[in-house]
């Protein structure tokens, strides 16, 4: 085996050595300043957007039904998060309860879809005839919008949790499968041949060579799967979607309750950002060699 620890020590030593005796090159900003800038710029963009929204709301150009002021959106958030005048949240559920049910559905659907997609990707990337058989079906499924088959799932599975989770799983499967297939198929052939020459079995080659090489692109596929599943939440919760953020958005839109719709959209977007950040952190820890080899 290659002494990867020695290579790592050499790389880390080389990465911190400078011609001027160890001092960082001039012009490089301190880490705290770079971190502050990374936080300040997104925050500034949010403040600018909120300012533009409020200006459009108070200008009178559009009706409050289309562009409600920030105060009404905040009031809707408070109403949906508390019990007021004997009314509990929205549809008798608090906002966090709606969000919990949506995240639960997304988690279950994405877990099933990603596991199936990765398994299919490994099989399709490793066995050519499996890829030839399954790739047309995978492409067909990837081209379908979720609403195209959601009503069929409702007919088959009813209106409870089964069609929602199945829809999210079907939405999450293609990105994971495509990314894993491409990653497995592009594993460097010399590494595979070297592992076989050293007596590695098929499973040894998959475990020690193919899986580590495919892991970075597989993580990309997982992130795409989560994003696509999240974009399908409203479709998945069209029927019997309360409790659920998608159900709130759909129900509130029926009554032109724009503030509640916007609260639901923001809740979906912010939770999606947090989940993506968690996935990126997990990717950084699980695949530290990405971009360095």
PDB file of C-alpha atoms in Angstrom:
ATOM      1  CA  UNK A   1       0.000   0.000   0.000  1.00  0.00           C
ATOM      2  CA  UNK A   2       1.047   3.567  -0.612  1.00  0.00           C
ATOM      3  CA  UNK A   3       2.061   5.344   2.587  1.00  0.00           C
ATOM      4  CA  UNK A   4      -0.673   7.948   2.457  1.00  0.00           C
ATOM      5  CA  UNK A   5       0.239   9.346   5.887  1.00  0.00           C
ATOM      6  CA  UNK A   6       3.721  10.210   4.629  1.00  0.00           C
ATOM      7  CA  UNK A   7       2.252  11.827   1.540  1.00  0.00           C
ATOM      8  CA  UNK A   8      -0.160  13.769   3.752  1.00  0.00           C
ATOM      9  CA  UNK A   9       2.701  15.009   5.980  1.00  0.00           C
ATOM     10  CA  UNK A  10       4.684  16.031   2.954  1.00  0.00           C
ATOM     11  CA  UNK A  11       1.732  17.822   1.418  1.00  0.00           C
ATOM     12  CA  UNK A  12       0.885  19.634   4.641  1.00  0.00           C
ATOM     13  CA  UNK A  13       4.535  20.640   5.159  1.00  0.00           C
ATOM     14  CA  UNK A  14       4.746  21.965   1.639  1.00  0.00           C
ATOM     15  CA  UNK A  15       1.462  23.801   1.947  1.00  0.00           C
ATOM     16  CA  UNK A  16       2.677  25.892   4.918  1.00  0.00           C
ATOM     17  CA  UNK A  17       6.238  26.629   3.781  1.00  0.00           C
ATOM     18  CA  UNK A  18       7.013  29.972   2.171  1.00  0.00           C
ATOM     19  CA  UNK A  19      10.130  31.444   0.682  1.00  0.00           C
ATOM     20  CA  UNK A  20      10.283  34.190   3.317  1.00  0.00           C
ATOM     21  CA  UNK A  21      10.781  31.731   6.171  1.00  0.00           C
ATOM     22  CA  UNK A  22       7.267  30.653   7.020  1.00  0.00           C
ATOM     23  CA  UNK A  23       5.337  33.923   6.965  1.00  0.00           C
ATOM     24  CA  UNK A  24       2.209  34.001   4.774  1.00  0.00           C
ATOM     25  CA  UNK A  25       2.459  36.006   1.583  1.00  0.00           C
ATOM     26  CA  UNK A  26       1.602  39.685   1.773  1.00  0.00           C
ATOM     27  CA  UNK A  27      -1.875  40.716   0.826  1.00  0.00           C
ATOM     28  CA  UNK A  28      -3.526  37.619   2.279  1.00  0.00           C
ATOM     29  CA  UNK A  29      -6.413  38.685   4.517  1.00  0.00           C
ATOM     30  CA  UNK A  30      -6.712  37.259   8.047  1.00  0.00           C
ATOM     31  CA  UNK A  31      -9.071  34.321   8.400  1.00  0.00           C
ATOM     32  CA  UNK A  32     -11.509  36.241  10.614  1.00  0.00           C
ATOM     33  CA  UNK A  33     -11.800  38.959   8.003  1.00  0.00           C
ATOM     34  CA  UNK A  34     -12.520  36.459   5.236  1.00  0.00           C
ATOM     35  CA  UNK A  35     -15.133  34.737   7.432  1.00  0.00           C
ATOM     36  CA  UNK A  36     -16.747  38.075   8.276  1.00  0.00           C
ATOM     37  CA  UNK A  37     -16.925  38.991   4.633  1.00  0.00           C
ATOM     38  CA  UNK A  38     -18.477  35.626   3.775  1.00  0.00           C
ATOM     39  CA  UNK A  39     -21.260  36.317   6.302  1.00  0.00           C
ATOM     40  CA  UNK A  40     -21.661  40.034   5.600  1.00  0.00           C
ATOM     41  CA  UNK A  41     -22.219  39.773   1.847  1.00  0.00           C
ATOM     42  CA  UNK A  42     -25.159  37.311   2.002  1.00  0.00           C
ATOM     43  CA  UNK A  43     -26.654  39.282   4.904  1.00  0.00           C
ATOM     44  CA  UNK A  44     -26.337  42.509   2.924  1.00  0.00           C
ATOM     45  CA  UNK A  45     -28.053  40.934  -0.083  1.00  0.00           C
ATOM     46  CA  UNK A  46     -30.936  39.811   2.162  1.00  0.00           C
ATOM     47  CA  UNK A  47     -31.321  43.300   3.632  1.00  0.00           C
ATOM     48  CA  UNK A  48     -31.300  44.852   0.161  1.00  0.00           C
ATOM     49  CA  UNK A  49     -33.965  42.402  -1.018  1.00  0.00           C
ATOM     50  CA  UNK A  50     -36.156  43.099   2.025  1.00  0.00           C
ATOM     51  CA  UNK A  51     -35.774  46.820   1.470  1.00  0.00           C
ATOM     52  CA  UNK A  52     -36.801  46.513  -2.175  1.00  0.00           C
ATOM     53  CA  UNK A  53     -39.755  44.300  -1.233  1.00  0.00           C
ATOM     54  CA  UNK A  54     -40.978  46.749   1.395  1.00  0.00           C
ATOM     55  CA  UNK A  55     -40.570  49.666  -1.012  1.00  0.00           C
ATOM     56  CA  UNK A  56     -42.643  47.842  -3.628  1.00  0.00           C
ATOM     57  CA  UNK A  57     -45.286  46.963  -1.024  1.00  0.00           C
ATOM     58  CA  UNK A  58     -45.775  50.529   0.229  1.00  0.00           C
ATOM     59  CA  UNK A  59     -45.548  52.116  -3.204  1.00  0.00           C
ATOM     60  CA  UNK A  60     -49.131  51.147  -4.007  1.00  0.00           C
ATOM     61  CA  UNK A  61     -48.218  49.893  -7.472  1.00  0.00           C
ATOM     62  CA  UNK A  62     -49.371  46.399  -6.592  1.00  0.00           C
ATOM     63  CA  UNK A  63     -52.164  45.211  -4.352  1.00  0.00           C
ATOM     64  CA  UNK A  64     -51.230  43.784  -0.943  1.00  0.00           C
ATOM     65  CA  UNK A  65     -52.654  40.491  -2.185  1.00  0.00           C
ATOM     66  CA  UNK A  66     -49.680  40.277  -4.554  1.00  0.00           C
ATOM     67  CA  UNK A  67     -46.956  42.061  -2.554  1.00  0.00           C
ATOM     68  CA  UNK A  68     -47.850  42.212   1.159  1.00  0.00           C
ATOM     69  CA  UNK A  69     -45.725  44.442   3.403  1.00  0.00           C
ATOM     70  CA  UNK A  70     -43.159  42.864   5.681  1.00  0.00           C
ATOM     71  CA  UNK A  71     -45.299  43.639   8.731  1.00  0.00           C
ATOM     72  CA  UNK A  72     -48.134  41.429   7.481  1.00  0.00           C
ATOM     73  CA  UNK A  73     -45.725  38.639   6.625  1.00  0.00           C
ATOM     74  CA  UNK A  74     -44.269  38.815  10.135  1.00  0.00           C
ATOM     75  CA  UNK A  75     -47.771  38.826  11.630  1.00  0.00           C
ATOM     76  CA  UNK A  76     -48.612  35.711   9.621  1.00  0.00           C
ATOM     77  CA  UNK A  77     -45.428  34.057  10.898  1.00  0.00           C
ATOM     78  CA  UNK A  78     -46.370  34.865  14.510  1.00  0.00           C
ATOM     79  CA  UNK A  79     -49.942  33.635  14.012  1.00  0.00           C
ATOM     80  CA  UNK A  80     -48.726  30.384  12.435  1.00  0.00           C
ATOM     81  CA  UNK A  81     -46.219  29.817  15.248  1.00  0.00           C
ATOM     82  CA  UNK A  82     -48.489  30.469  18.244  1.00  0.00           C
ATOM     83  CA  UNK A  83     -51.983  29.968  19.611  1.00  0.00           C
ATOM     84  CA  UNK A  84     -54.040  33.151  19.281  1.00  0.00           C
ATOM     85  CA  UNK A  85     -57.727  33.842  19.942  1.00  0.00           C
ATOM     86  CA  UNK A  86     -58.283  30.122  20.444  1.00  0.00           C
ATOM     87  CA  UNK A  87     -56.755  29.295  17.051  1.00  0.00           C
ATOM     88  CA  UNK A  88     -53.673  27.081  17.092  1.00  0.00           C
ATOM     89  CA  UNK A  89     -51.229  27.935  14.329  1.00  0.00           C
ATOM     90  CA  UNK A  90     -52.442  27.127  10.818  1.00  0.00           C
ATOM     91  CA  UNK A  91     -54.905  24.286  10.377  1.00  0.00           C
ATOM     92  CA  UNK A  92     -54.588  23.462  14.109  1.00  0.00           C
ATOM     93  CA  UNK A  93     -50.844  22.820  13.755  1.00  0.00           C
ATOM     94  CA  UNK A  94     -47.969  25.131  14.650  1.00  0.00           C
ATOM     95  CA  UNK A  95     -45.424  26.113  12.025  1.00  0.00           C
ATOM     96  CA  UNK A  96     -42.719  23.867  13.473  1.00  0.00           C
ATOM     97  CA  UNK A  97     -45.124  20.918  13.372  1.00  0.00           C
ATOM     98  CA  UNK A  98     -45.819  21.566   9.692  1.00  0.00           C
ATOM     99  CA  UNK A  99     -42.092  21.808   9.057  1.00  0.00           C
ATOM    100  CA  UNK A 100     -41.396  18.623  11.020  1.00  0.00           C
ATOM    101  CA  UNK A 101     -43.882  16.607   8.958  1.00  0.00           C
ATOM    102  CA  UNK A 102     -42.442  17.950   5.709  1.00  0.00           C
ATOM    103  CA  UNK A 103     -38.871  17.198   6.788  1.00  0.00           C
ATOM    104  CA  UNK A 104     -39.934  13.728   7.908  1.00  0.00           C
ATOM    105  CA  UNK A 105     -41.440  13.005   4.497  1.00  0.00           C
ATOM    106  CA  UNK A 106     -38.408  14.404   2.724  1.00  0.00           C
ATOM    107  CA  UNK A 107     -36.035  12.389   4.908  1.00  0.00           C
ATOM    108  CA  UNK A 108     -37.863   9.124   4.329  1.00  0.00           C
ATOM    109  CA  UNK A 109     -38.291   9.724   0.607  1.00  0.00           C
ATOM    110  CA  UNK A 110     -34.715  10.894   0.049  1.00  0.00           C
ATOM    111  CA  UNK A 111     -33.298   8.009   2.086  1.00  0.00           C
ATOM    112  CA  UNK A 112     -35.153   5.431   0.008  1.00  0.00           C
ATOM    113  CA  UNK A 113     -34.427   7.241  -3.274  1.00  0.00           C
ATOM    114  CA  UNK A 114     -30.723   7.805  -2.577  1.00  0.00           C
ATOM    115  CA  UNK A 115     -30.068   4.266  -1.364  1.00  0.00           C
ATOM    116  CA  UNK A 116     -31.802   2.818  -4.422  1.00  0.00           C
ATOM    117  CA  UNK A 117     -30.085   5.329  -6.707  1.00  0.00           C
ATOM    118  CA  UNK A 118     -26.602   4.629  -5.365  1.00  0.00           C
ATOM    119  CA  UNK A 119     -27.166   0.857  -5.616  1.00  0.00           C
ATOM    120  CA  UNK A 120     -28.377   1.234  -9.207  1.00  0.00           C
ATOM    121  CA  UNK A 121     -25.479   3.568  -9.981  1.00  0.00           C
ATOM    122  CA  UNK A 122     -22.897   1.090  -8.722  1.00  0.00           C
ATOM    123  CA  UNK A 123     -24.500  -1.721 -10.717  1.00  0.00           C
ATOM    124  CA  UNK A 124     -24.838   0.396 -13.880  1.00  0.00           C
ATOM    125  CA  UNK A 125     -21.305   1.749 -13.610  1.00  0.00           C
ATOM    126  CA  UNK A 126     -19.769  -1.678 -12.984  1.00  0.00           C
ATOM    127  CA  UNK A 127     -21.751  -3.938 -15.333  1.00  0.00           C
ATOM    128  CA  UNK A 128     -22.204  -2.620 -18.906  1.00  0.00           C
ATOM    129  CA  UNK A 129     -25.281  -4.703 -19.759  1.00  0.00           C
ATOM    130  CA  UNK A 130     -27.066  -3.504 -16.602  1.00  0.00           C
ATOM    131  CA  UNK A 131     -26.446   0.067 -17.695  1.00  0.00           C
ATOM    132  CA  UNK A 132     -27.789  -0.601 -21.186  1.00  0.00           C
ATOM    133  CA  UNK A 133     -30.952  -2.123 -19.749  1.00  0.00           C
ATOM    134  CA  UNK A 134     -31.692   0.425 -17.024  1.00  0.00           C
ATOM    135  CA  UNK A 135     -30.444   3.704 -18.466  1.00  0.00           C
ATOM    136  CA  UNK A 136     -33.463   4.300 -20.768  1.00  0.00           C
ATOM    137  CA  UNK A 137     -35.839   3.784 -17.854  1.00  0.00           C
ATOM    138  CA  UNK A 138     -33.812   6.080 -15.648  1.00  0.00           C
ATOM    139  CA  UNK A 139     -33.754   8.771 -18.325  1.00  0.00           C
ATOM    140  CA  UNK A 140     -37.512   8.378 -18.814  1.00  0.00           C
ATOM    141  CA  UNK A 141     -38.138   8.830 -15.074  1.00  0.00           C
ATOM    142  CA  UNK A 142     -35.779  11.786 -14.856  1.00  0.00           C
ATOM    143  CA  UNK A 143     -37.622  13.573 -17.655  1.00  0.00           C
ATOM    144  CA  UNK A 144     -41.000  13.291 -15.925  1.00  0.00           C
ATOM    145  CA  UNK A 145     -42.156  16.160 -13.700  1.00  0.00           C
ATOM    146  CA  UNK A 146     -43.428  14.920 -10.321  1.00  0.00           C
ATOM    147  CA  UNK A 147     -47.007  16.020 -10.990  1.00  0.00           C
ATOM    148  CA  UNK A 148     -47.082  13.814 -14.093  1.00  0.00           C
ATOM    149  CA  UNK A 149     -47.163  10.637 -12.008  1.00  0.00           C
ATOM    150  CA  UNK A 150     -48.331  11.893  -8.611  1.00  0.00           C
ATOM    151  CA  UNK A 151     -52.013  11.465  -9.479  1.00  0.00           C
ATOM    152  CA  UNK A 152     -51.283   7.904 -10.578  1.00  0.00           C
ATOM    153  CA  UNK A 153     -49.588   7.273  -7.222  1.00  0.00           C
ATOM    154  CA  UNK A 154     -52.684   8.620  -5.463  1.00  0.00           C
ATOM    155  CA  UNK A 155     -54.869   6.189  -7.425  1.00  0.00           C
ATOM    156  CA  UNK A 156     -52.580   3.288  -6.550  1.00  0.00           C
ATOM    157  CA  UNK A 157     -51.608   4.150  -2.961  1.00  0.00           C
ATOM    158  CA  UNK A 158     -54.350   6.428  -1.634  1.00  0.00           C
ATOM    159  CA  UNK A 159     -53.977   9.900  -0.152  1.00  0.00           C
ATOM    160  CA  UNK A 160     -52.083   9.132   3.052  1.00  0.00           C
ATOM    161  CA  UNK A 161     -48.303   9.084   3.483  1.00  0.00           C
ATOM    162  CA  UNK A 162     -47.429   6.375   0.949  1.00  0.00           C
ATOM    163  CA  UNK A 163     -47.855   8.425  -2.266  1.00  0.00           C
ATOM    164  CA  UNK A 164     -46.020  11.429  -0.770  1.00  0.00           C
ATOM    165  CA  UNK A 165     -42.964   9.431   0.288  1.00  0.00           C
ATOM    166  CA  UNK A 166     -42.998   7.445  -2.960  1.00  0.00           C
ATOM    167  CA  UNK A 167     -43.101  10.651  -5.000  1.00  0.00           C
ATOM    168  CA  UNK A 168     -40.128  12.108  -3.107  1.00  0.00           C
ATOM    169  CA  UNK A 169     -38.214   8.835  -3.468  1.00  0.00           C
ATOM    170  CA  UNK A 170     -38.835   8.749  -7.230  1.00  0.00           C
ATOM    171  CA  UNK A 171     -37.746  12.387  -7.486  1.00  0.00           C
ATOM    172  CA  UNK A 172     -34.537  11.723  -5.513  1.00  0.00           C
ATOM    173  CA  UNK A 173     -33.542   8.491  -7.266  1.00  0.00           C
ATOM    174  CA  UNK A 174     -32.393   9.692 -10.731  1.00  0.00           C
ATOM    175  CA  UNK A 175     -29.788  12.306  -9.648  1.00  0.00           C
ATOM    176  CA  UNK A 176     -28.130   9.886  -7.224  1.00  0.00           C
ATOM    177  CA  UNK A 177     -28.160   7.081  -9.794  1.00  0.00           C
ATOM    178  CA  UNK A 178     -26.795   9.227 -12.630  1.00  0.00           C
ATOM    179  CA  UNK A 179     -24.022  10.757 -10.507  1.00  0.00           C
ATOM    180  CA  UNK A 180     -22.969   7.400  -9.061  1.00  0.00           C
ATOM    181  CA  UNK A 181     -23.024   5.714 -12.465  1.00  0.00           C
ATOM    182  CA  UNK A 182     -20.772   8.373 -13.970  1.00  0.00           C
ATOM    183  CA  UNK A 183     -18.420   8.299 -10.983  1.00  0.00           C
ATOM    184  CA  UNK A 184     -18.080   4.503 -10.935  1.00  0.00           C
ATOM    185  CA  UNK A 185     -17.613   4.308 -14.708  1.00  0.00           C
ATOM    186  CA  UNK A 186     -14.876   6.961 -14.596  1.00  0.00           C
ATOM    187  CA  UNK A 187     -12.787   5.230 -11.925  1.00  0.00           C
ATOM    188  CA  UNK A 188      -9.153   5.254 -13.172  1.00  0.00           C
ATOM    189  CA  UNK A 189      -8.516   1.964 -14.934  1.00  0.00           C
ATOM    190  CA  UNK A 190      -4.836   1.723 -13.806  1.00  0.00           C
ATOM    191  CA  UNK A 191      -5.951   1.780 -10.162  1.00  0.00           C
ATOM    192  CA  UNK A 192      -8.476  -1.003 -10.761  1.00  0.00           C
ATOM    193  CA  UNK A 193      -5.930  -3.113 -12.675  1.00  0.00           C
ATOM    194  CA  UNK A 194      -3.308  -2.555  -9.986  1.00  0.00           C
ATOM    195  CA  UNK A 195      -5.710  -3.680  -7.265  1.00  0.00           C
ATOM    196  CA  UNK A 196      -6.572  -6.815  -9.240  1.00  0.00           C
ATOM    197  CA  UNK A 197      -2.904  -7.525  -9.913  1.00  0.00           C
ATOM    198  CA  UNK A 198      -2.260  -7.381  -6.166  1.00  0.00           C
ATOM    199  CA  UNK A 199      -4.834 -10.134  -5.653  1.00  0.00           C
ATOM    200  CA  UNK A 200      -7.860  -8.062  -4.752  1.00  0.00           C
ATOM    201  CA  UNK A 201     -11.250  -9.664  -5.208  1.00  0.00           C
ATOM    202  CA  UNK A 202     -14.128  -7.908  -6.967  1.00  0.00           C
ATOM    203  CA  UNK A 203     -15.488  -6.767  -3.630  1.00  0.00           C
ATOM    204  CA  UNK A 204     -12.013  -5.567  -2.535  1.00  0.00           C
ATOM    205  CA  UNK A 205     -11.716  -3.492  -5.698  1.00  0.00           C
ATOM    206  CA  UNK A 206     -15.165  -1.982  -5.166  1.00  0.00           C
ATOM    207  CA  UNK A 207     -14.533  -1.229  -1.496  1.00  0.00           C
ATOM    208  CA  UNK A 208     -10.969   0.070  -1.669  1.00  0.00           C
ATOM    209  CA  UNK A 209     -10.789   1.652  -5.132  1.00  0.00           C
ATOM    210  CA  UNK A 210     -14.172   2.248  -6.780  1.00  0.00           C
ATOM    211  CA  UNK A 211     -16.136   3.507  -3.770  1.00  0.00           C
ATOM    212  CA  UNK A 212     -13.524   6.066  -2.623  1.00  0.00           C
ATOM    213  CA  UNK A 213     -13.092   7.309  -6.206  1.00  0.00           C
ATOM    214  CA  UNK A 214     -16.854   7.613  -6.701  1.00  0.00           C
ATOM    215  CA  UNK A 215     -17.668   9.150  -3.331  1.00  0.00           C
ATOM    216  CA  UNK A 216     -17.174  12.838  -4.268  1.00  0.00           C
ATOM    217  CA  UNK A 217     -19.532  12.687  -7.252  1.00  0.00           C
ATOM    218  CA  UNK A 218     -21.956  10.540  -5.273  1.00  0.00           C
ATOM    219  CA  UNK A 219     -22.188  13.284  -2.646  1.00  0.00           C
ATOM    220  CA  UNK A 220     -22.942  15.747  -5.432  1.00  0.00           C
ATOM    221  CA  UNK A 221     -25.747  13.466  -6.574  1.00  0.00           C
ATOM    222  CA  UNK A 222     -27.097  13.236  -3.037  1.00  0.00           C
ATOM    223  CA  UNK A 223     -27.199  17.028  -2.740  1.00  0.00           C
ATOM    224  CA  UNK A 224     -29.006  17.244  -6.065  1.00  0.00           C
ATOM    225  CA  UNK A 225     -31.437  14.557  -4.931  1.00  0.00           C
ATOM    226  CA  UNK A 226     -32.273  16.485  -1.769  1.00  0.00           C
ATOM    227  CA  UNK A 227     -32.796  19.677  -3.759  1.00  0.00           C
ATOM    228  CA  UNK A 228     -35.080  18.035  -6.305  1.00  0.00           C
ATOM    229  CA  UNK A 229     -37.042  16.235  -3.582  1.00  0.00           C
ATOM    230  CA  UNK A 230     -37.459  19.528  -1.754  1.00  0.00           C
ATOM    231  CA  UNK A 231     -38.691  21.207  -4.915  1.00  0.00           C
ATOM    232  CA  UNK A 232     -41.326  18.450  -5.135  1.00  0.00           C
ATOM    233  CA  UNK A 233     -42.638  18.941  -1.588  1.00  0.00           C
ATOM    234  CA  UNK A 234     -45.574  21.129  -2.602  1.00  0.00           C
ATOM    235  CA  UNK A 235     -46.568  18.608  -5.265  1.00  0.00           C
ATOM    236  CA  UNK A 236     -46.226  15.732  -2.789  1.00  0.00           C
ATOM    237  CA  UNK A 237     -48.502  17.489  -0.293  1.00  0.00           C
ATOM    238  CA  UNK A 238     -51.248  18.482  -2.715  1.00  0.00           C
ATOM    239  CA  UNK A 239     -53.625  15.962  -1.152  1.00  0.00           C
ATOM    240  CA  UNK A 240     -54.016  15.595   2.593  1.00  0.00           C
ATOM    241  CA  UNK A 241     -50.860  17.666   3.034  1.00  0.00           C
ATOM    242  CA  UNK A 242     -51.711  19.244   6.381  1.00  0.00           C
ATOM    243  CA  UNK A 243     -49.711  19.026   8.545  1.00  0.00           C
ATOM    244  CA  UNK A 244     -46.954  19.944   6.118  1.00  0.00           C
ATOM    245  CA  UNK A 245     -45.402  23.118   4.723  1.00  0.00           C
ATOM    246  CA  UNK A 246     -46.364  22.194   1.167  1.00  0.00           C
ATOM    247  CA  UNK A 247     -49.938  21.650   2.320  1.00  0.00           C
ATOM    248  CA  UNK A 248     -49.927  25.068   3.995  1.00  0.00           C
ATOM    249  CA  UNK A 249     -48.693  26.754   0.821  1.00  0.00           C
ATOM    250  CA  UNK A 250     -51.309  24.997  -1.295  1.00  0.00           C
ATOM    251  CA  UNK A 251     -54.177  25.645   1.143  1.00  0.00           C
ATOM    252  CA  UNK A 252     -53.235  29.289   1.729  1.00  0.00           C
ATOM    253  CA  UNK A 253     -53.012  29.920  -2.006  1.00  0.00           C
ATOM    254  CA  UNK A 254     -56.619  28.737  -2.371  1.00  0.00           C
ATOM    255  CA  UNK A 255     -57.701  31.692  -0.210  1.00  0.00           C
ATOM    256  CA  UNK A 256     -55.207  34.241  -1.608  1.00  0.00           C
ATOM    257  CA  UNK A 257     -53.471  34.249   1.784  1.00  0.00           C
ATOM    258  CA  UNK A 258     -50.195  35.526   0.353  1.00  0.00           C
ATOM    259  CA  UNK A 259     -48.453  36.178   3.711  1.00  0.00           C
ATOM    260  CA  UNK A 260     -48.982  32.560   4.787  1.00  0.00           C
ATOM    261  CA  UNK A 261     -47.780  31.356   1.383  1.00  0.00           C
ATOM    262  CA  UNK A 262     -44.621  33.436   1.741  1.00  0.00           C
ATOM    263  CA  UNK A 263     -44.008  32.158   5.273  1.00  0.00           C
ATOM    264  CA  UNK A 264     -44.247  28.603   3.958  1.00  0.00           C
ATOM    265  CA  UNK A 265     -41.900  29.344   1.058  1.00  0.00           C
ATOM    266  CA  UNK A 266     -39.334  30.950   3.378  1.00  0.00           C
ATOM    267  CA  UNK A 267     -39.570  27.993   5.785  1.00  0.00           C
ATOM    268  CA  UNK A 268     -38.922  25.553   2.939  1.00  0.00           C
ATOM    269  CA  UNK A 269     -36.043  27.626   1.570  1.00  0.00           C
ATOM    270  CA  UNK A 270     -34.279  28.205   4.902  1.00  0.00           C
ATOM    271  CA  UNK A 271     -34.571  24.569   5.966  1.00  0.00           C
ATOM    272  CA  UNK A 272     -33.253  23.563   2.543  1.00  0.00           C
ATOM    273  CA  UNK A 273     -30.230  25.857   3.003  1.00  0.00           C
ATOM    274  CA  UNK A 274     -29.518  24.335   6.409  1.00  0.00           C
ATOM    275  CA  UNK A 275     -29.788  20.784   5.086  1.00  0.00           C
ATOM    276  CA  UNK A 276     -27.478  21.590   2.173  1.00  0.00           C
ATOM    277  CA  UNK A 277     -24.943  23.127   4.583  1.00  0.00           C
ATOM    278  CA  UNK A 278     -25.055  19.968   6.705  1.00  0.00           C
ATOM    279  CA  UNK A 279     -24.508  17.822   3.609  1.00  0.00           C
ATOM    280  CA  UNK A 280     -21.555  19.958   2.525  1.00  0.00           C
ATOM    281  CA  UNK A 281     -20.013  19.676   5.997  1.00  0.00           C
ATOM    282  CA  UNK A 282     -20.509  15.903   5.909  1.00  0.00           C
ATOM    283  CA  UNK A 283     -18.945  15.780   2.452  1.00  0.00           C
ATOM    284  CA  UNK A 284     -15.925  17.756   3.659  1.00  0.00           C
ATOM    285  CA  UNK A 285     -15.361  15.294   6.492  1.00  0.00           C
ATOM    286  CA  UNK A 286     -16.118  12.142   4.499  1.00  0.00           C
ATOM    287  CA  UNK A 287     -14.246  13.138   1.330  1.00  0.00           C
ATOM    288  CA  UNK A 288     -11.296  15.300   2.473  1.00  0.00           C
ATOM    289  CA  UNK A 289      -9.369  14.432  -0.690  1.00  0.00           C
ATOM    290  CA  UNK A 290     -11.876  16.069  -3.024  1.00  0.00           C
ATOM    291  CA  UNK A 291     -10.134  18.616  -5.239  1.00  0.00           C
ATOM    292  CA  UNK A 292      -6.699  17.614  -3.888  1.00  0.00           C
ATOM    293  CA  UNK A 293      -5.945  14.579  -6.037  1.00  0.00           C
TER     294      UNK A 293
END
